[in-house]
Short mmCIF file of C-alpha atoms in Angstrom, two decimals:
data_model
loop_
_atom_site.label_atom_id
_atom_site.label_comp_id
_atom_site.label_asym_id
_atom_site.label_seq_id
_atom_site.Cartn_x
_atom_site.Cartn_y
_atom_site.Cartn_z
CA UNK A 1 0.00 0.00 0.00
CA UNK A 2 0.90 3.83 -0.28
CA UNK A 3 3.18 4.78 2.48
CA UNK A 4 1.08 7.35 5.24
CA UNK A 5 2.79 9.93 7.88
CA UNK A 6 2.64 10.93 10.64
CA UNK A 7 3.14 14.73 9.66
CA UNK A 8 1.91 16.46 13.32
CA UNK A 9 1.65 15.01 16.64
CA UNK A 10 -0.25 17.79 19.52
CA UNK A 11 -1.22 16.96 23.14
CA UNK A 12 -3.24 19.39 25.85
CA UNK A 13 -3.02 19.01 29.14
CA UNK A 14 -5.50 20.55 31.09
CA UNK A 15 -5.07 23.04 34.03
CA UNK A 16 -2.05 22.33 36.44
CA UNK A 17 -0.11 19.27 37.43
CA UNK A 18 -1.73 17.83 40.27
CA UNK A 19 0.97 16.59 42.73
CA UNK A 20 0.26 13.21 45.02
CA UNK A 21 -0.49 15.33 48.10
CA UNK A 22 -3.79 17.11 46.09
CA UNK A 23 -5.19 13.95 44.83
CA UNK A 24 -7.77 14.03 47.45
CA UNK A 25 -8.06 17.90 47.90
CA UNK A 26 -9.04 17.74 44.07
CA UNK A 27 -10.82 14.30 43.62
CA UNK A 28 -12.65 14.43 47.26
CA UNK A 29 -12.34 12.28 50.35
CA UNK A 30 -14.94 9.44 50.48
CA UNK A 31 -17.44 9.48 53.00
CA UNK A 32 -14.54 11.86 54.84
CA UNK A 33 -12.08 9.11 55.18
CA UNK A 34 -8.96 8.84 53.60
CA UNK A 35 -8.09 5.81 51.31
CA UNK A 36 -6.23 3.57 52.54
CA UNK A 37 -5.06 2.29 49.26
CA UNK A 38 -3.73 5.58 48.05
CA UNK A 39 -0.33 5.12 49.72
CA UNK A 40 0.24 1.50 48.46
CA UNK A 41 -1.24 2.78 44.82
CA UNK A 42 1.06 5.46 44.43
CA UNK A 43 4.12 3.76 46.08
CA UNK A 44 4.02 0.99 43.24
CA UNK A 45 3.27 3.27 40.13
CA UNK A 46 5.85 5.77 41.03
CA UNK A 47 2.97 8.64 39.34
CA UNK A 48 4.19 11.92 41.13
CA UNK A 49 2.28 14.46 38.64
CA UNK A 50 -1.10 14.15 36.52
CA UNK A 51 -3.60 16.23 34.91
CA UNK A 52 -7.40 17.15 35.35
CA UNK A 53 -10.14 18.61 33.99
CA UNK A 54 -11.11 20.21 37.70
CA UNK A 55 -10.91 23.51 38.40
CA UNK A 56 -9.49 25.46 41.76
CA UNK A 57 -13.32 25.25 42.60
CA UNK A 58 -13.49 22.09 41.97
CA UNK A 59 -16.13 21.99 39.52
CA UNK A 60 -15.13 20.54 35.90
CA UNK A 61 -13.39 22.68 33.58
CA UNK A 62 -13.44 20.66 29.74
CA UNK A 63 -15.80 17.78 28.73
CA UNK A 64 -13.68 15.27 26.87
CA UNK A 65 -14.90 16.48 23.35
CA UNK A 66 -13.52 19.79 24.23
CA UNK A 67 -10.21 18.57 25.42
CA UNK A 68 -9.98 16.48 22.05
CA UNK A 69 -10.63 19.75 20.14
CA UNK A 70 -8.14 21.76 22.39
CA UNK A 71 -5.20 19.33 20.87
CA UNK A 72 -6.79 19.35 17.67
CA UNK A 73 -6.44 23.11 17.48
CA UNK A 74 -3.35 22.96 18.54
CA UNK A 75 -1.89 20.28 16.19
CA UNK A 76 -3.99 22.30 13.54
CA UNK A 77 -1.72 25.14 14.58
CA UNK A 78 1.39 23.43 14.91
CA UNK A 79 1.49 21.86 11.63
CA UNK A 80 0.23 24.88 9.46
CA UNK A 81 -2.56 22.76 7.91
CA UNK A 82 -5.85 23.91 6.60
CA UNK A 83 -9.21 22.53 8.50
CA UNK A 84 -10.49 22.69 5.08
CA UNK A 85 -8.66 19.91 3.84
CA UNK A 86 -8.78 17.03 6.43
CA UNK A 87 -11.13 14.19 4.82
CA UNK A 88 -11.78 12.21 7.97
CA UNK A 89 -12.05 12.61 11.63
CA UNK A 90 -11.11 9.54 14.17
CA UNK A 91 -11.57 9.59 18.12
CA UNK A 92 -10.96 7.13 20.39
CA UNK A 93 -11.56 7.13 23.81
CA UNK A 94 -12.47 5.25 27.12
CA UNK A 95 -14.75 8.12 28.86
CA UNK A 96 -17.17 9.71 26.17
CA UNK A 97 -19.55 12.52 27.70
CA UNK A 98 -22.37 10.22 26.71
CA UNK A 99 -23.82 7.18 25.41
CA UNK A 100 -25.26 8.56 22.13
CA UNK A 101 -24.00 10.23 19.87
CA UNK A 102 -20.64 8.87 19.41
CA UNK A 103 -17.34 11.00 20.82
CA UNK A 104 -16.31 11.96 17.33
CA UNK A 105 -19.61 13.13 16.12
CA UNK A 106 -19.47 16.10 19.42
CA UNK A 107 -16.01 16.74 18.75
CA UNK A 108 -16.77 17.48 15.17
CA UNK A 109 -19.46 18.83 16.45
CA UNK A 110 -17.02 21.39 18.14
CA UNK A 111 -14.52 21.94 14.97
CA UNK A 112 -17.43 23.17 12.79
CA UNK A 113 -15.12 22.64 10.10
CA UNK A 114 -17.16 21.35 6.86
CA UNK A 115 -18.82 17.58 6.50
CA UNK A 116 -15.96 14.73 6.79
CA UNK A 117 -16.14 11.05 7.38
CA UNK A 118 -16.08 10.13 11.60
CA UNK A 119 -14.84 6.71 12.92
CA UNK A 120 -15.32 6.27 16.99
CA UNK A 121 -13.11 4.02 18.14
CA UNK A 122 -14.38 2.77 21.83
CA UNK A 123 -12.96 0.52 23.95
CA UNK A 124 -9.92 1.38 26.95
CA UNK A 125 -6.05 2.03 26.12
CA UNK A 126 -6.12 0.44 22.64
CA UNK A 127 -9.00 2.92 21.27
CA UNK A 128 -6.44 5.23 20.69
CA UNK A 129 -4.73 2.99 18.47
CA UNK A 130 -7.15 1.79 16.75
CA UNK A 131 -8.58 5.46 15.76
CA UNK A 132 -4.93 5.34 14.76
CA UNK A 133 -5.47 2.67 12.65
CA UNK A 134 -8.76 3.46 10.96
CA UNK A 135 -6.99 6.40 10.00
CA UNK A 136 -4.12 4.70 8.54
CA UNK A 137 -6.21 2.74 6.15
CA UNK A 138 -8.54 5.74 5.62
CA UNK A 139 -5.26 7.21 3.86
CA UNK A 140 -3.66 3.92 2.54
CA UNK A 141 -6.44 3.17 0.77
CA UNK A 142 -6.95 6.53 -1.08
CA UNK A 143 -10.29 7.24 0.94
CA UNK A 144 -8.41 10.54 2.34
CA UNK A 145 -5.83 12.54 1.55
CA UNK A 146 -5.05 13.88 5.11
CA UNK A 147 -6.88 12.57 8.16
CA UNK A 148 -6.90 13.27 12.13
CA UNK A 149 -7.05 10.97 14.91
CA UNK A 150 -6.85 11.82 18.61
CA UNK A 151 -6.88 9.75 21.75
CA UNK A 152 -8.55 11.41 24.92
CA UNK A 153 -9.60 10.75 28.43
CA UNK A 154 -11.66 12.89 30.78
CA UNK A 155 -11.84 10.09 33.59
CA UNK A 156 -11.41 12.80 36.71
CA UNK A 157 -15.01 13.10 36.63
CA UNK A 158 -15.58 9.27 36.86
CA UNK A 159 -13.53 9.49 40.31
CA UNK A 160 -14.67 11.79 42.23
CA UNK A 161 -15.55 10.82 45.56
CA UNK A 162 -19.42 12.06 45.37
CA UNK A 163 -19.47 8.94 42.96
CA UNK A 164 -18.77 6.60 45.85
CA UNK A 165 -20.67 7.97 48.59
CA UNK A 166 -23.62 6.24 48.08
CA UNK A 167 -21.97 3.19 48.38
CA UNK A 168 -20.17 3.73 51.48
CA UNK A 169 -23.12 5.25 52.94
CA UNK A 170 -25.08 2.13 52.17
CA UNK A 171 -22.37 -0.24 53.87
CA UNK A 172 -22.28 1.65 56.76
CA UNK A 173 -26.09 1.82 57.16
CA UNK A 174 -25.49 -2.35 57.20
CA UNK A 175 -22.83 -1.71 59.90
CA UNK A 176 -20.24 -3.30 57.21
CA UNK A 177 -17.01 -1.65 56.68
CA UNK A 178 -17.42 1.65 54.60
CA UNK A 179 -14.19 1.41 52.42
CA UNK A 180 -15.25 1.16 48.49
CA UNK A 181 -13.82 -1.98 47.66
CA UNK A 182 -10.08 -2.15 46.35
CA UNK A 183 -10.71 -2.82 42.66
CA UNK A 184 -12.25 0.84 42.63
CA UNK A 185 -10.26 2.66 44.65
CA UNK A 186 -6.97 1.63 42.85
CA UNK A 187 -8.10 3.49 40.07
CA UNK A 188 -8.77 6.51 41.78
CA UNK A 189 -5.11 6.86 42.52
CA UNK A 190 -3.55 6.10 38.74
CA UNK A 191 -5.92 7.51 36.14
CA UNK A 192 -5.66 11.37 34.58
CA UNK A 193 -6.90 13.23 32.15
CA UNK A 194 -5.84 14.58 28.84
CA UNK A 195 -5.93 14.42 24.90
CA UNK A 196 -3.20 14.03 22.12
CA UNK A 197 -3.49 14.20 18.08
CA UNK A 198 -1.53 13.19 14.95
CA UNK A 199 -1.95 14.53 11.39
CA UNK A 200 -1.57 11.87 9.18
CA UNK A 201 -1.47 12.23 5.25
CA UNK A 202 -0.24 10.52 2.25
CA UNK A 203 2.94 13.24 1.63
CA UNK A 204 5.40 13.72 3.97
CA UNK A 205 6.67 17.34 5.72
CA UNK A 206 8.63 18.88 2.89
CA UNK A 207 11.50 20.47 5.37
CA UNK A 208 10.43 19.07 8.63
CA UNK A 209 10.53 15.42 9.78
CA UNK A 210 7.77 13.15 9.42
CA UNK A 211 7.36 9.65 10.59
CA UNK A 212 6.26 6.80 8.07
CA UNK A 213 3.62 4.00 9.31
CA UNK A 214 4.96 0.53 8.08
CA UNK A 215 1.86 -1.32 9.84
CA UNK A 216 -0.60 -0.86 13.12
CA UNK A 217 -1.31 -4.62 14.30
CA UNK A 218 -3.61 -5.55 17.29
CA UNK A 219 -4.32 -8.72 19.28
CA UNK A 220 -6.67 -9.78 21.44
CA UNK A 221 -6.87 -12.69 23.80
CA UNK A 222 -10.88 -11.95 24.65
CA UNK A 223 -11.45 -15.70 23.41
CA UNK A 224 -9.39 -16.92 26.33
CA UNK A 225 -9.71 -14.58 29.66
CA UNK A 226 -12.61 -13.35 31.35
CA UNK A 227 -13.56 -9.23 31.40
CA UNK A 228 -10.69 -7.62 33.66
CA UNK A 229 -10.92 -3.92 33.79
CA UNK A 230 -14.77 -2.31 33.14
CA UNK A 231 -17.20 0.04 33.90
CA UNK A 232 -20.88 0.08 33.55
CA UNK A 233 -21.50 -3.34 34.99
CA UNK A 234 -21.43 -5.68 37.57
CA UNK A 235 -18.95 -8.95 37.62
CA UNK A 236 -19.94 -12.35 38.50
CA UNK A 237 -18.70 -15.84 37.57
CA UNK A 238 -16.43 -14.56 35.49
CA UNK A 239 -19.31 -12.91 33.30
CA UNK A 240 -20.62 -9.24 33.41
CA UNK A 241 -24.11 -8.21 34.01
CA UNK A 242 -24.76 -5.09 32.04
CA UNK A 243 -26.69 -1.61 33.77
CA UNK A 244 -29.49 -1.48 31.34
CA UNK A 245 -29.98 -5.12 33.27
CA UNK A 246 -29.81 -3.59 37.20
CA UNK A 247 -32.31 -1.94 38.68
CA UNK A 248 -31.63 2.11 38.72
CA UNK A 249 -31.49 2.58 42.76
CA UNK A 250 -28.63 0.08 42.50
CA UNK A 251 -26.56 2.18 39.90
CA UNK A 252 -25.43 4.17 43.01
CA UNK A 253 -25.62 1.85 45.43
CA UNK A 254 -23.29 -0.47 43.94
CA UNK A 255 -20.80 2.47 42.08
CA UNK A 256 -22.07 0.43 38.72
CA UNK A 257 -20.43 3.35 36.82
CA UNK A 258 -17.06 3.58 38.62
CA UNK A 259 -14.02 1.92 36.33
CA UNK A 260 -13.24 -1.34 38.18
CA UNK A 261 -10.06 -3.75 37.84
CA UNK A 262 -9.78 -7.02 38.84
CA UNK A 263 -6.43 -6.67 40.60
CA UNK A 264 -5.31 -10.90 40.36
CA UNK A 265 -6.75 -11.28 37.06
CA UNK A 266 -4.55 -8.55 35.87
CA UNK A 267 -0.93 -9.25 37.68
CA UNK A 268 -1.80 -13.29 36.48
CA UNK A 269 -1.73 -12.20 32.46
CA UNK A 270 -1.21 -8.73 31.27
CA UNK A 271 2.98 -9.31 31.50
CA UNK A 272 2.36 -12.88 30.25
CA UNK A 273 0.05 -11.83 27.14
CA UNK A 274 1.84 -8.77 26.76
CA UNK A 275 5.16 -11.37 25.62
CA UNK A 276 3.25 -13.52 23.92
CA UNK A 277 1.24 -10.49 21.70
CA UNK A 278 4.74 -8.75 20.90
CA UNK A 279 6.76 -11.95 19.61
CA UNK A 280 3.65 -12.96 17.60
CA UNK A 281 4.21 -9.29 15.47
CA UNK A 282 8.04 -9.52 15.77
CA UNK A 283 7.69 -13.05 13.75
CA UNK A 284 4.45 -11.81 11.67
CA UNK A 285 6.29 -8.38 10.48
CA UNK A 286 9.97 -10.55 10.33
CA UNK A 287 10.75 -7.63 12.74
CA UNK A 288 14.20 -7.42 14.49
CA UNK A 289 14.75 -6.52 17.77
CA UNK A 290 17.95 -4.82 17.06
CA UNK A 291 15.95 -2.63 14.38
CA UNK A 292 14.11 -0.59 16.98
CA UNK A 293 16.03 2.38 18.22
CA UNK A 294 12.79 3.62 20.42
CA UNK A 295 10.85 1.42 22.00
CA UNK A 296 7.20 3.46 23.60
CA UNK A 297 5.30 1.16 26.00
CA UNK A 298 2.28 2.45 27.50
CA UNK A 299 2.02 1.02 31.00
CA UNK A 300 -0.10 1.95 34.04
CA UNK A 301 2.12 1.79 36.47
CA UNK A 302 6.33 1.68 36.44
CA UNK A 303 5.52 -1.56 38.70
CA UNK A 304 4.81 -3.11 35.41
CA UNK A 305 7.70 -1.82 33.63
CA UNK A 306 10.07 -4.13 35.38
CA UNK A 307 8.22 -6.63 35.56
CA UNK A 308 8.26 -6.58 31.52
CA UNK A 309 11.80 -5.87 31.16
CA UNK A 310 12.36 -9.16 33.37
CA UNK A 311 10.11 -10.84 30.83
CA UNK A 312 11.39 -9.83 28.01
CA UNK A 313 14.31 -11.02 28.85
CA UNK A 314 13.45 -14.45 30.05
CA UNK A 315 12.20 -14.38 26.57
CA UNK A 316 15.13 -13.31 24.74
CA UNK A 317 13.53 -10.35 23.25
CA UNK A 318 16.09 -7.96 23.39
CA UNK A 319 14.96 -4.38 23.71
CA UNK A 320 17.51 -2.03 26.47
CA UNK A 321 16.38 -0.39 28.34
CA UNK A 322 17.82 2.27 26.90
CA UNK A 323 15.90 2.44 23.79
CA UNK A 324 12.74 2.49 26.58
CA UNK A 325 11.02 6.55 26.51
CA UNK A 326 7.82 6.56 29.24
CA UNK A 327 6.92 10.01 30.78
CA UNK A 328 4.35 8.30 32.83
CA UNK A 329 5.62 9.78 36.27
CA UNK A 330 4.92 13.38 35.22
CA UNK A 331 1.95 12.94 32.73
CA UNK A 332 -0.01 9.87 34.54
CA UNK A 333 -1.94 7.17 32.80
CA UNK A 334 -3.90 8.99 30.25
CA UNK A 335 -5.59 6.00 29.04
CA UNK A 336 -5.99 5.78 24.95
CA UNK A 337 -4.18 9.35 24.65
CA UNK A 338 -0.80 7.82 26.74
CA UNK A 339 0.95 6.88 23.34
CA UNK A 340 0.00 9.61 21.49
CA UNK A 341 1.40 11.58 24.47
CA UNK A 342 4.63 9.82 24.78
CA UNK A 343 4.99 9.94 20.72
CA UNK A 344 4.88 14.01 20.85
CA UNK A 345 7.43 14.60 23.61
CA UNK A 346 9.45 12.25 21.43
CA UNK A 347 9.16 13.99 17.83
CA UNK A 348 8.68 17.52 19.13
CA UNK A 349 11.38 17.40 22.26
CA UNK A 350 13.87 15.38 20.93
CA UNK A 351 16.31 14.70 18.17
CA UNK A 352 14.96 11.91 15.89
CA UNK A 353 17.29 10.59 13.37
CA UNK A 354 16.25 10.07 9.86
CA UNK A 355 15.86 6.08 9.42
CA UNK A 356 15.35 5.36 13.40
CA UNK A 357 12.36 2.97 14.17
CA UNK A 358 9.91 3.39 16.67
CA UNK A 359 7.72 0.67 18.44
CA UNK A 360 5.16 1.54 20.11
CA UNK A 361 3.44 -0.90 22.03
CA UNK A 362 -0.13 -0.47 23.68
CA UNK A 363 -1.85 -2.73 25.95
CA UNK A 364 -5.10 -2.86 27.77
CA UNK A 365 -6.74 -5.31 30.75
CA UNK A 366 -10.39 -5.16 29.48
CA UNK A 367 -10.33 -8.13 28.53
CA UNK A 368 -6.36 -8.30 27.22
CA UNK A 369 -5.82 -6.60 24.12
CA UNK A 370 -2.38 -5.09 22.39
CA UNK A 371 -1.72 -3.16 19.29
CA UNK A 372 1.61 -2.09 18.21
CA UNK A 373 2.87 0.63 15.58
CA UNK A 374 6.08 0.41 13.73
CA UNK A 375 6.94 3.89 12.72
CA UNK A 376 10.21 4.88 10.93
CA UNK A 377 11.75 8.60 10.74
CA UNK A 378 11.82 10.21 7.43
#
């Protein structure tokens, strides 16, 4: 197929860096005790800075269609194209404002540019990459000539502790112990907010760099493990019990909407799946390790990091640590926007060399899916 680029990568970062010791001041205390798990949480993913969409008085400052617009405008900006002449428009995201419509139809919404083709990408980490990937082909194939896709998570609202209150309220009204259960408060303590987007198009920067797409691949193991990470549901058996299914008083009672993670399921296989997934597109794209001079992981937490550098090693997939580039500490977990993040501190803030390869490699624990990029400097 024609080769596609990577022409413009933007990010935006809402508001200030919240530090560790204003998590709570800015997220809220539930039922006016402090987690307990915060400590241990923040210990292991060695996050000291994030971003949210909260303001000073703590009410919310951007939906997550306008922080996907905010990068847009500013990759719109940064790469001296004209609106006029993007041909498609795809979003992916974990947190959409609403059910219906679909994320990119109110972010278009919010361009008001002219009529273009839209591709929502849902799903958790990987919906980034695959609005990454629709866009790819969009180009590849001729269907556009130039084409946006952004990754974006406005989660902060999803954690605040007035979303939990009912909850704890309810457990202590059955004199049971009033601490939200551990599979929702972890996330409370490693989730931010933010949005990044790339400019792709079938021409590359005449006197800047631009980065070529060989191939986006994805894998899922969904046929094998049971739902890990979700929202909007209740687990049991293994099996999830959708809301539409639960009767309304319990949507509160229970925290239905709060993002859950099922802590043992995820420690168990995300390293394991996560070697598996990236020597089955080493062998399937006759890919060397020695041919990728940046490798991008998204991970949650930098507990995970070593724990896949000891894999990957066990499994003689060579990648030093070195060639490693995460700015998790100071950014956060940013869900489906983390790679695009990491990707535009690495072609905007540092020295790429024409010919270097970049990897980037995105997993997620919904039910244990990966997609990787192979990008190359030109």
């Amino acid at each position: 197929m024609p080769t596609v680029y990577i022409n413009a990568i933007a990010k935006f970062l809402p508001n200030e860096p919240v530090p560790n010791s204003r998590m709570e001041e800015v997220l809220g205390v539930v039922n006016g005790s402090p987690s307990r798990a915060r400590a241990i949480v923040l210990r292991n993913n060695r996050i000291t800075s994030r971003y949210y969409a909260i303001g000073a008085d703590g009410h919310p400052t951007h939906n997550n269609a306008e922080l996907t617009i905010e990068a847009i405008n500013r990759l719109m900006a940064q790469s001296g194209a004209d609106q006029s002449d993007i041909d498609m428009l795809s979003c992916g995201t974990s947190t959409p404002d609403q059910l219906l419509p679909s994320h990119a139809s109110m972010v278009h919404g919010l361009w008001q540019n002219k009529p273009i083709e839209l591709n929502s990408a849902s799903g958790i980490c990987t919906s980034g990459m695959n609005a990454l990937k629709y866009a790819y082909m969009a180009v590849a194939t001729g269907s556009a000539k130039q084409a946006v896709c952004t990754g974006s998570e406005r989660v902060s609202s999803w954690l605040r502790a007035d979303k939990f209150n009912s909850e704890s309220e309810r457990l202590a009204a059955l004199e049971q112990n009033p601490i939200i259960a551990f599979e929702k408060d972890f996330l409370r303590w490693m989730l931010s907010d933010g949005a990044g987007a790339m400019l792709l198009s079938d021409k590359p920067n005449r006197q800047r760099t631009s980065l070529a797409i060989h191939w986006v691949d994805g894998i899922s193991y969904a046929h094998e493990l049971e739902p890990c990470m979700y929202a909007g549901a209740l687990k049991k058996d293994g099996k999830l019990l959708p809301w539409s299914d639960v009767l309304p008083e319990q949507w509160l009672q229970k925290s239905m909407f709060a993002i859950k993670q099922d802590i043992k399921l995820l420690e168990s296989y995300v390293i394991p799946k996560g070697v598996q997934s990236i020597q089955e597109v080493l062998r399937r794209h006759q890919l060397a390790t020695g041919d990728i001079d940046h490798f991008l992981p998204h991970i949650s937490s930098y507990f995970f990091k070593d724990r896949l550098s000891e894999a990957f090693t066990k499994a003689g997939i060579d990648i030093p640590e070195e060639k490693w580039f995460i700015n998790l500490h100071k950014i956060g977990n940013v869900g489906s926007a983390s790679s695009y993040i990491q990707l535009e501190e690495l072609f905007n803030a540092r020295e790429l060399k024409i010919g270097e390869k970049i990897l980037l490699s995105v997993p997620e624990s919904g039910r244990f899916s990966y997609v990787y990029a192979l990008l190359e400097v030109t």
